């Protein structure tokens, strides 16, 4: 997990080419615990100490089972699931209890009660439901997410899968496996219309890549109003224009977060309004789609193909109908890329830590009411 930071005392804009030479003020008695990424090397902690001499860093790996994490996000935690949480030693618990700052994927049960100094949590991903943001807010703890850190590889994955579908790559692979030579052509991508539901960091990166193929890109954003425009899409729609937009699309890419409004956003009724033969790509959250309705739409041909990198239940049970649905392209929530992720995540953390020390507004602050 090698990474290069900017020089100690300087702030680097994440994703930018320029370094802003802003001195970090000497702040004493600030404790930061990095709970994820797991198992940092000693040299990496030394890098952080050199960059932030007023901060005491600790690395305590913590990673909860998927079932507990999922239950926290859905508000369905049971005593039995809490019992599956990893155990902490007394020394580890004391260190976390003294922390002002945490970077984490998961938080130990009850931490809000016994970590009384905690003021800020930096999540390592865009999804933060398992961190129970409303409970953090109630304790006055600020929560920031890592939105945008993985947007490039996810967008590449989404567009790559669309090319796989439209160019009929599966047919060509099957022919090669069968040693069968038969002329077969895919579809022309140029001129197709691609709709993006959720125009955040991922949606924007999808739009930019899709436009490189000379497609028409339509965007749907929760906050958009009639007449609004956006430089990354050809046309912008708000919530009230969603169905109007979808009716025009040859493919729909879902990159919206999990919120009460997006649960089953694509139910049987909405899937029935889509352009016949549409390709549906979900790199957002599994709860956005009614999966039984999607299987039915694939079987009827209303949906031509479905690309799911996220599902409602993960890991996907072996008896799920999704496995055998026609023209289904499944992947186990792996559209991110290992290369570059930790580096970008640590730069975001360091940038926000400098803001925290300087009492400046943090980046990617989560709205607990919207859960993103």
Short mmCIF file of C-alpha atoms in Angstrom, two decimals:
data_model
loop_
_atom_site.label_atom_id
_atom_site.label_comp_id
_atom_site.label_asym_id
_atom_site.label_seq_id
_atom_site.Cartn_x
_atom_site.Cartn_y
_atom_site.Cartn_z
CA UNK A 1 0.00 0.00 0.00
CA UNK A 2 2.67 2.42 -1.03
CA UNK A 3 1.74 6.06 -1.44
CA UNK A 4 3.41 9.42 -1.89
CA UNK A 5 2.24 12.45 0.05
CA UNK A 6 3.00 16.08 -0.67
CA UNK A 7 5.73 17.71 1.43
CA UNK A 8 4.99 18.02 5.15
CA UNK A 9 3.09 21.19 5.91
CA UNK A 10 1.58 21.60 2.46
CA UNK A 11 -1.98 20.89 1.39
CA UNK A 12 -2.58 19.03 -1.85
CA UNK A 13 -5.87 19.39 -3.66
CA UNK A 14 -7.13 15.85 -4.25
CA UNK A 15 -7.35 15.16 -7.94
CA UNK A 16 -5.66 18.42 -8.85
CA UNK A 17 -2.27 19.17 -10.35
CA UNK A 18 -1.32 22.03 -8.08
CA UNK A 19 -0.18 22.08 -4.48
CA UNK A 20 -1.34 24.94 -2.32
CA UNK A 21 1.44 25.90 0.08
CA UNK A 22 -0.66 26.33 3.20
CA UNK A 23 1.21 25.82 6.46
CA UNK A 24 -0.39 23.50 8.96
CA UNK A 25 -0.58 25.17 12.37
CA UNK A 26 1.14 23.38 15.23
CA UNK A 27 -1.72 21.78 17.15
CA UNK A 28 -0.97 19.59 20.16
CA UNK A 29 -2.90 16.76 21.77
CA UNK A 30 -4.81 15.69 18.66
CA UNK A 31 -5.20 11.93 18.38
CA UNK A 32 -6.05 10.30 15.06
CA UNK A 33 -6.74 6.58 14.66
CA UNK A 34 -6.60 5.02 11.20
CA UNK A 35 -8.84 1.95 11.34
CA UNK A 36 -8.91 1.44 7.59
CA UNK A 37 -6.91 0.89 5.33
CA UNK A 38 -5.87 -2.16 7.29
CA UNK A 39 -2.40 -2.82 8.68
CA UNK A 40 -0.39 0.24 7.67
CA UNK A 41 3.37 -0.10 7.46
CA UNK A 42 5.48 1.69 10.04
CA UNK A 43 6.97 3.89 7.33
CA UNK A 44 3.51 5.08 6.36
CA UNK A 45 2.71 6.13 9.90
CA UNK A 46 6.08 7.88 10.01
CA UNK A 47 5.11 9.81 6.86
CA UNK A 48 1.93 11.00 8.57
CA UNK A 49 3.80 12.01 11.71
CA UNK A 50 6.30 14.03 9.66
CA UNK A 51 3.52 15.77 7.78
CA UNK A 52 1.47 16.47 10.91
CA UNK A 53 3.89 16.86 13.84
CA UNK A 54 1.07 18.00 16.14
CA UNK A 55 -0.98 14.83 15.64
CA UNK A 56 -0.46 11.45 17.26
CA UNK A 57 -1.39 8.70 14.77
CA UNK A 58 -2.36 5.12 15.59
CA UNK A 59 -3.28 2.24 13.30
CA UNK A 60 -5.90 -0.16 14.67
CA UNK A 61 -7.34 -2.33 11.88
CA UNK A 62 -11.09 -2.84 12.24
CA UNK A 63 -13.35 -4.60 9.73
CA UNK A 64 -16.84 -5.88 10.52
CA UNK A 65 -18.61 -8.85 8.87
CA UNK A 66 -20.78 -7.89 5.91
CA UNK A 67 -23.96 -9.00 7.68
CA UNK A 68 -23.43 -6.60 10.58
CA UNK A 69 -22.41 -3.76 8.28
CA UNK A 70 -25.50 -4.28 6.11
CA UNK A 71 -27.79 -4.45 9.15
CA UNK A 72 -26.41 -1.19 10.51
CA UNK A 73 -27.04 0.52 7.18
CA UNK A 74 -30.63 -0.76 7.13
CA UNK A 75 -31.34 -0.12 10.81
CA UNK A 76 -31.89 -3.81 11.53
CA UNK A 77 -29.16 -4.58 14.05
CA UNK A 78 -29.78 -7.49 16.42
CA UNK A 79 -27.90 -8.65 19.50
CA UNK A 80 -26.83 -11.71 17.57
CA UNK A 81 -25.27 -9.60 14.82
CA UNK A 82 -23.57 -7.29 17.32
CA UNK A 83 -21.92 -10.38 18.78
CA UNK A 84 -20.12 -10.89 15.46
CA UNK A 85 -18.24 -7.58 15.76
CA UNK A 86 -14.45 -7.98 16.01
CA UNK A 87 -13.07 -7.85 19.54
CA UNK A 88 -10.82 -5.01 20.64
CA UNK A 89 -8.14 -5.31 23.29
CA UNK A 90 -8.39 -3.01 26.28
CA UNK A 91 -5.40 -1.06 24.95
CA UNK A 92 -7.02 -0.66 21.52
CA UNK A 93 -10.29 0.47 23.06
CA UNK A 94 -8.48 3.01 25.23
CA UNK A 95 -6.66 4.39 22.18
CA UNK A 96 -9.88 4.73 20.20
CA UNK A 97 -11.63 6.27 23.22
CA UNK A 98 -9.00 9.02 23.27
CA UNK A 99 -9.32 9.76 19.54
CA UNK A 100 -10.38 13.13 18.16
CA UNK A 101 -10.35 11.79 14.59
CA UNK A 102 -11.06 8.39 13.06
CA UNK A 103 -10.71 7.12 9.50
CA UNK A 104 -12.83 4.00 9.20
CA UNK A 105 -15.02 1.69 7.19
CA UNK A 106 -16.83 0.48 10.32
CA UNK A 107 -17.21 1.78 13.86
CA UNK A 108 -17.18 -0.52 16.89
CA UNK A 109 -20.56 -0.95 18.64
CA UNK A 110 -21.29 1.68 21.25
CA UNK A 111 -18.38 3.92 20.23
CA UNK A 112 -20.47 7.07 20.46
CA UNK A 113 -20.90 6.44 24.19
CA UNK A 114 -17.30 5.65 25.14
CA UNK A 115 -15.28 7.75 22.63
CA UNK A 116 -16.16 11.06 24.25
CA UNK A 117 -13.43 13.08 22.51
CA UNK A 118 -14.42 12.05 19.00
CA UNK A 119 -15.14 15.07 16.79
CA UNK A 120 -14.77 13.84 13.20
CA UNK A 121 -15.01 10.55 11.28
CA UNK A 122 -13.60 10.23 7.76
CA UNK A 123 -15.34 7.35 5.98
CA UNK A 124 -13.30 5.39 3.45
CA UNK A 125 -16.11 5.12 0.89
CA UNK A 126 -19.06 7.04 -0.49
CA UNK A 127 -21.61 4.80 1.22
CA UNK A 128 -21.85 5.59 4.92
CA UNK A 129 -25.12 4.03 6.11
CA UNK A 130 -23.29 1.53 8.33
CA UNK A 131 -21.78 4.45 10.27
CA UNK A 132 -25.27 5.54 11.31
CA UNK A 133 -24.76 9.24 10.50
CA UNK A 134 -27.79 10.57 12.33
CA UNK A 135 -26.47 9.08 15.59
CA UNK A 136 -23.07 10.67 14.98
CA UNK A 137 -24.72 14.02 14.37
CA UNK A 138 -26.68 13.70 17.62
CA UNK A 139 -23.34 13.48 19.43
CA UNK A 140 -21.91 16.47 17.55
CA UNK A 141 -19.55 14.31 15.50
CA UNK A 142 -18.90 15.45 11.93
CA UNK A 143 -18.91 12.77 9.22
CA UNK A 144 -17.23 13.07 5.83
CA UNK A 145 -17.25 10.47 3.07
CA UNK A 146 -14.88 9.59 0.26
CA UNK A 147 -17.18 10.51 -2.61
CA UNK A 148 -15.17 10.89 -5.81
CA UNK A 149 -12.19 8.80 -4.74
CA UNK A 150 -13.36 5.79 -6.78
CA UNK A 151 -15.41 7.58 -9.42
CA UNK A 152 -12.94 7.08 -12.29
CA UNK A 153 -12.62 3.27 -12.11
CA UNK A 154 -16.35 2.84 -11.50
CA UNK A 155 -17.14 4.99 -14.54
CA UNK A 156 -14.65 2.99 -16.63
CA UNK A 157 -16.32 -0.21 -15.49
CA UNK A 158 -19.82 1.04 -16.35
CA UNK A 159 -18.83 2.19 -19.83
CA UNK A 160 -16.79 -0.98 -20.38
CA UNK A 161 -19.78 -3.13 -19.56
CA UNK A 162 -21.96 -1.11 -21.94
CA UNK A 163 -19.44 -1.76 -24.71
CA UNK A 164 -19.43 -5.45 -23.79
CA UNK A 165 -23.22 -5.57 -24.17
CA UNK A 166 -23.55 -3.52 -27.34
CA UNK A 167 -20.60 -5.15 -29.09
CA UNK A 168 -21.86 -8.65 -28.17
CA UNK A 169 -18.53 -9.63 -26.65
CA UNK A 170 -20.12 -12.62 -24.92
CA UNK A 171 -21.04 -14.13 -28.28
CA UNK A 172 -17.49 -13.73 -29.56
CA UNK A 173 -16.05 -15.26 -26.39
CA UNK A 174 -18.43 -18.22 -26.69
CA UNK A 175 -17.43 -18.74 -30.30
CA UNK A 176 -13.77 -18.73 -29.35
CA UNK A 177 -14.37 -21.22 -26.54
CA UNK A 178 -16.26 -23.49 -28.95
CA UNK A 179 -13.63 -23.10 -31.73
CA UNK A 180 -16.45 -21.82 -33.90
CA UNK A 181 -15.78 -19.25 -36.62
CA UNK A 182 -18.91 -17.30 -37.55
CA UNK A 183 -19.23 -13.70 -38.68
CA UNK A 184 -20.96 -11.69 -35.97
CA UNK A 185 -21.29 -7.94 -35.48
CA UNK A 186 -22.32 -5.81 -32.53
CA UNK A 187 -24.12 -2.48 -32.48
CA UNK A 188 -22.93 1.04 -33.23
CA UNK A 189 -22.42 3.02 -30.03
CA UNK A 190 -22.13 6.41 -31.74
CA UNK A 191 -25.46 8.20 -31.66
CA UNK A 192 -26.99 6.25 -28.79
CA UNK A 193 -28.60 8.05 -25.86
CA UNK A 194 -27.36 7.30 -22.36
CA UNK A 195 -29.20 8.51 -19.28
CA UNK A 196 -27.50 8.91 -15.91
CA UNK A 197 -29.56 8.83 -12.72
CA UNK A 198 -27.50 10.45 -9.97
CA UNK A 199 -25.16 13.10 -11.31
CA UNK A 200 -22.57 13.03 -8.56
CA UNK A 201 -18.88 12.26 -8.96
CA UNK A 202 -19.49 8.81 -10.48
CA UNK A 203 -22.28 10.01 -12.74
CA UNK A 204 -20.15 12.88 -14.05
CA UNK A 205 -17.23 10.59 -14.82
CA UNK A 206 -19.57 8.23 -16.66
CA UNK A 207 -20.94 11.18 -18.65
CA UNK A 208 -17.49 12.40 -19.70
CA UNK A 209 -16.42 8.96 -20.87
CA UNK A 210 -19.70 8.25 -22.64
CA UNK A 211 -19.49 11.51 -24.59
CA UNK A 212 -16.11 10.42 -25.95
CA UNK A 213 -18.04 7.79 -27.94
CA UNK A 214 -20.22 10.52 -29.50
CA UNK A 215 -23.31 9.55 -27.57
CA UNK A 216 -26.03 11.88 -26.33
CA UNK A 217 -25.85 12.02 -22.55
CA UNK A 218 -28.82 12.98 -20.41
CA UNK A 219 -28.50 13.58 -16.66
CA UNK A 220 -30.96 13.42 -13.80
CA UNK A 221 -30.11 15.19 -10.56
CA UNK A 222 -32.20 15.50 -7.43
CA UNK A 223 -31.54 19.22 -7.03
CA UNK A 224 -32.04 20.19 -10.69
CA UNK A 225 -34.79 22.64 -11.62
CA UNK A 226 -36.52 23.19 -14.93
CA UNK A 227 -34.18 25.08 -17.27
CA UNK A 228 -31.00 24.15 -15.41
CA UNK A 229 -27.98 23.07 -17.46
CA UNK A 230 -24.82 21.16 -16.65
CA UNK A 231 -21.53 21.15 -18.57
CA UNK A 232 -21.10 17.37 -18.34
CA UNK A 233 -24.41 16.39 -19.96
CA UNK A 234 -26.30 17.43 -23.06
CA UNK A 235 -29.58 17.85 -21.18
CA UNK A 236 -30.36 17.98 -17.47
CA UNK A 237 -33.55 16.77 -15.80
CA UNK A 238 -34.87 17.09 -12.26
CA UNK A 239 -36.88 14.50 -10.32
CA UNK A 240 -40.13 15.42 -12.05
CA UNK A 241 -38.58 14.81 -15.47
CA UNK A 242 -37.16 11.36 -14.73
CA UNK A 243 -39.66 9.36 -16.76
CA UNK A 244 -39.47 11.79 -19.66
CA UNK A 245 -35.71 11.32 -19.72
CA UNK A 246 -35.82 7.55 -19.36
CA UNK A 247 -38.16 7.14 -22.32
CA UNK A 248 -35.40 8.49 -24.59
CA UNK A 249 -32.56 6.29 -23.33
CA UNK A 250 -30.90 3.32 -25.01
CA UNK A 251 -29.03 2.76 -21.75
CA UNK A 252 -29.56 3.96 -18.19
CA UNK A 253 -26.70 4.15 -15.68
CA UNK A 254 -27.75 4.27 -12.03
CA UNK A 255 -25.23 5.98 -9.76
CA UNK A 256 -27.59 7.40 -7.15
CA UNK A 257 -27.04 6.86 -3.41
CA UNK A 258 -29.21 4.83 -1.06
CA UNK A 259 -31.85 7.16 0.38
CA UNK A 260 -35.51 6.67 1.29
CA UNK A 261 -36.41 8.27 -2.05
CA UNK A 262 -34.29 5.91 -4.15
CA UNK A 263 -35.48 2.62 -2.64
CA UNK A 264 -37.27 0.72 -5.45
CA UNK A 265 -37.00 3.79 -7.66
CA UNK A 266 -36.94 1.33 -10.55
CA UNK A 267 -39.95 -0.83 -9.79
CA UNK A 268 -42.07 -2.84 -12.25
CA UNK A 269 -44.03 0.25 -13.30
CA UNK A 270 -40.95 2.35 -14.06
CA UNK A 271 -39.14 -0.51 -15.79
CA UNK A 272 -42.22 -0.87 -18.00
CA UNK A 273 -41.91 2.77 -19.09
CA UNK A 274 -38.36 2.38 -20.34
CA UNK A 275 -37.51 2.20 -24.00
CA UNK A 276 -37.90 -1.47 -25.06
CA UNK A 277 -34.55 -3.26 -25.14
CA UNK A 278 -32.83 -0.71 -22.88
CA UNK A 279 -29.62 -1.63 -21.06
CA UNK A 280 -29.79 -0.96 -17.30
CA UNK A 281 -26.48 -0.49 -15.47
CA UNK A 282 -26.44 -0.22 -11.68
CA UNK A 283 -23.21 0.93 -10.01
CA UNK A 284 -25.08 2.84 -7.30
CA UNK A 285 -26.91 0.87 -4.64
CA UNK A 286 -28.73 -2.45 -4.86
CA UNK A 287 -31.88 -1.06 -3.25
CA UNK A 288 -32.57 1.21 -6.23
CA UNK A 289 -33.99 -1.66 -8.30
CA UNK A 290 -36.85 -4.05 -7.57
CA UNK A 291 -34.88 -7.19 -8.48
CA UNK A 292 -37.91 -9.45 -9.05
CA UNK A 293 -39.34 -6.87 -11.44
CA UNK A 294 -35.98 -6.61 -13.20
CA UNK A 295 -35.82 -10.38 -13.76
CA UNK A 296 -39.33 -10.28 -15.21
CA UNK A 297 -38.40 -7.38 -17.49
CA UNK A 298 -35.35 -9.29 -18.75
CA UNK A 299 -37.43 -12.39 -19.40
CA UNK A 300 -39.99 -10.39 -21.38
CA UNK A 301 -37.33 -8.47 -23.34
CA UNK A 302 -38.54 -5.09 -22.05
CA UNK A 303 -35.03 -4.71 -20.62
CA UNK A 304 -32.47 -5.92 -23.13
CA UNK A 305 -29.64 -6.43 -20.65
CA UNK A 306 -28.85 -5.62 -17.04
CA UNK A 307 -25.43 -4.87 -15.57
CA UNK A 308 -25.40 -5.13 -11.77
CA UNK A 309 -22.27 -4.47 -9.76
CA UNK A 310 -24.46 -4.05 -6.66
CA UNK A 311 -27.35 -6.16 -5.42
CA UNK A 312 -29.88 -5.86 -2.65
CA UNK A 313 -28.27 -8.65 -0.67
CA UNK A 314 -24.50 -9.08 -0.72
CA UNK A 315 -23.02 -11.61 -1.05
CA UNK A 316 -25.71 -12.63 -3.52
CA UNK A 317 -27.30 -15.93 -2.41
CA UNK A 318 -26.61 -18.89 -4.68
CA UNK A 319 -30.35 -19.40 -5.23
CA UNK A 320 -31.03 -15.81 -6.33
CA UNK A 321 -32.96 -15.61 -9.63
CA UNK A 322 -30.52 -12.91 -10.74
CA UNK A 323 -27.81 -15.50 -11.49
CA UNK A 324 -29.77 -17.14 -14.31
CA UNK A 325 -31.77 -14.19 -15.64
CA UNK A 326 -31.28 -13.74 -19.41
CA UNK A 327 -28.73 -11.14 -20.48
CA UNK A 328 -27.66 -10.52 -16.91
CA UNK A 329 -24.13 -9.23 -16.27
CA UNK A 330 -23.29 -9.68 -12.59
CA UNK A 331 -20.19 -8.69 -10.65
CA UNK A 332 -19.52 -8.82 -6.87
CA UNK A 333 -19.38 -5.08 -6.10
CA UNK A 334 -15.90 -4.82 -7.60
CA UNK A 335 -16.10 -1.93 -10.05
CA UNK A 336 -13.52 0.06 -8.12
CA UNK A 337 -9.82 -0.45 -8.78
CA UNK A 338 -7.12 -1.24 -6.23
CA UNK A 339 -4.61 0.87 -8.16
CA UNK A 340 -4.57 4.44 -6.90
CA UNK A 341 -7.47 4.09 -4.46
CA UNK A 342 -5.54 4.15 -1.20
CA UNK A 343 -3.36 7.01 -2.42
CA UNK A 344 -6.39 9.14 -3.32
CA UNK A 345 -8.13 8.22 -0.08
CA UNK A 346 -5.14 9.20 2.05
CA UNK A 347 -4.76 12.51 0.21
CA UNK A 348 -8.41 13.29 0.88
CA UNK A 349 -7.93 12.39 4.54
CA UNK A 350 -4.80 14.54 4.80
CA UNK A 351 -6.47 17.47 3.08
CA UNK A 352 -9.42 17.25 5.46
CA UNK A 353 -7.13 16.81 8.45
CA UNK A 354 -5.39 20.06 7.60
CA UNK A 355 -8.78 21.74 7.39
CA UNK A 356 -9.76 20.19 10.72
CA UNK A 357 -6.59 21.47 12.41
CA UNK A 358 -7.12 24.93 10.94
CA UNK A 359 -10.81 24.91 11.94
CA UNK A 360 -11.86 25.24 8.29
CA UNK A 361 -14.88 23.59 6.62
CA UNK A 362 -14.26 19.96 5.70
CA UNK A 363 -14.77 18.45 2.26
CA UNK A 364 -17.47 15.87 1.55
CA UNK A 365 -19.48 16.55 4.70
CA UNK A 366 -22.40 14.10 4.88
CA UNK A 367 -25.97 15.36 5.23
CA UNK A 368 -27.46 12.87 7.74
CA UNK A 369 -30.97 13.52 6.42
CA UNK A 370 -29.96 12.54 2.89
CA UNK A 371 -27.44 9.89 4.04
CA UNK A 372 -24.81 11.11 1.52
#
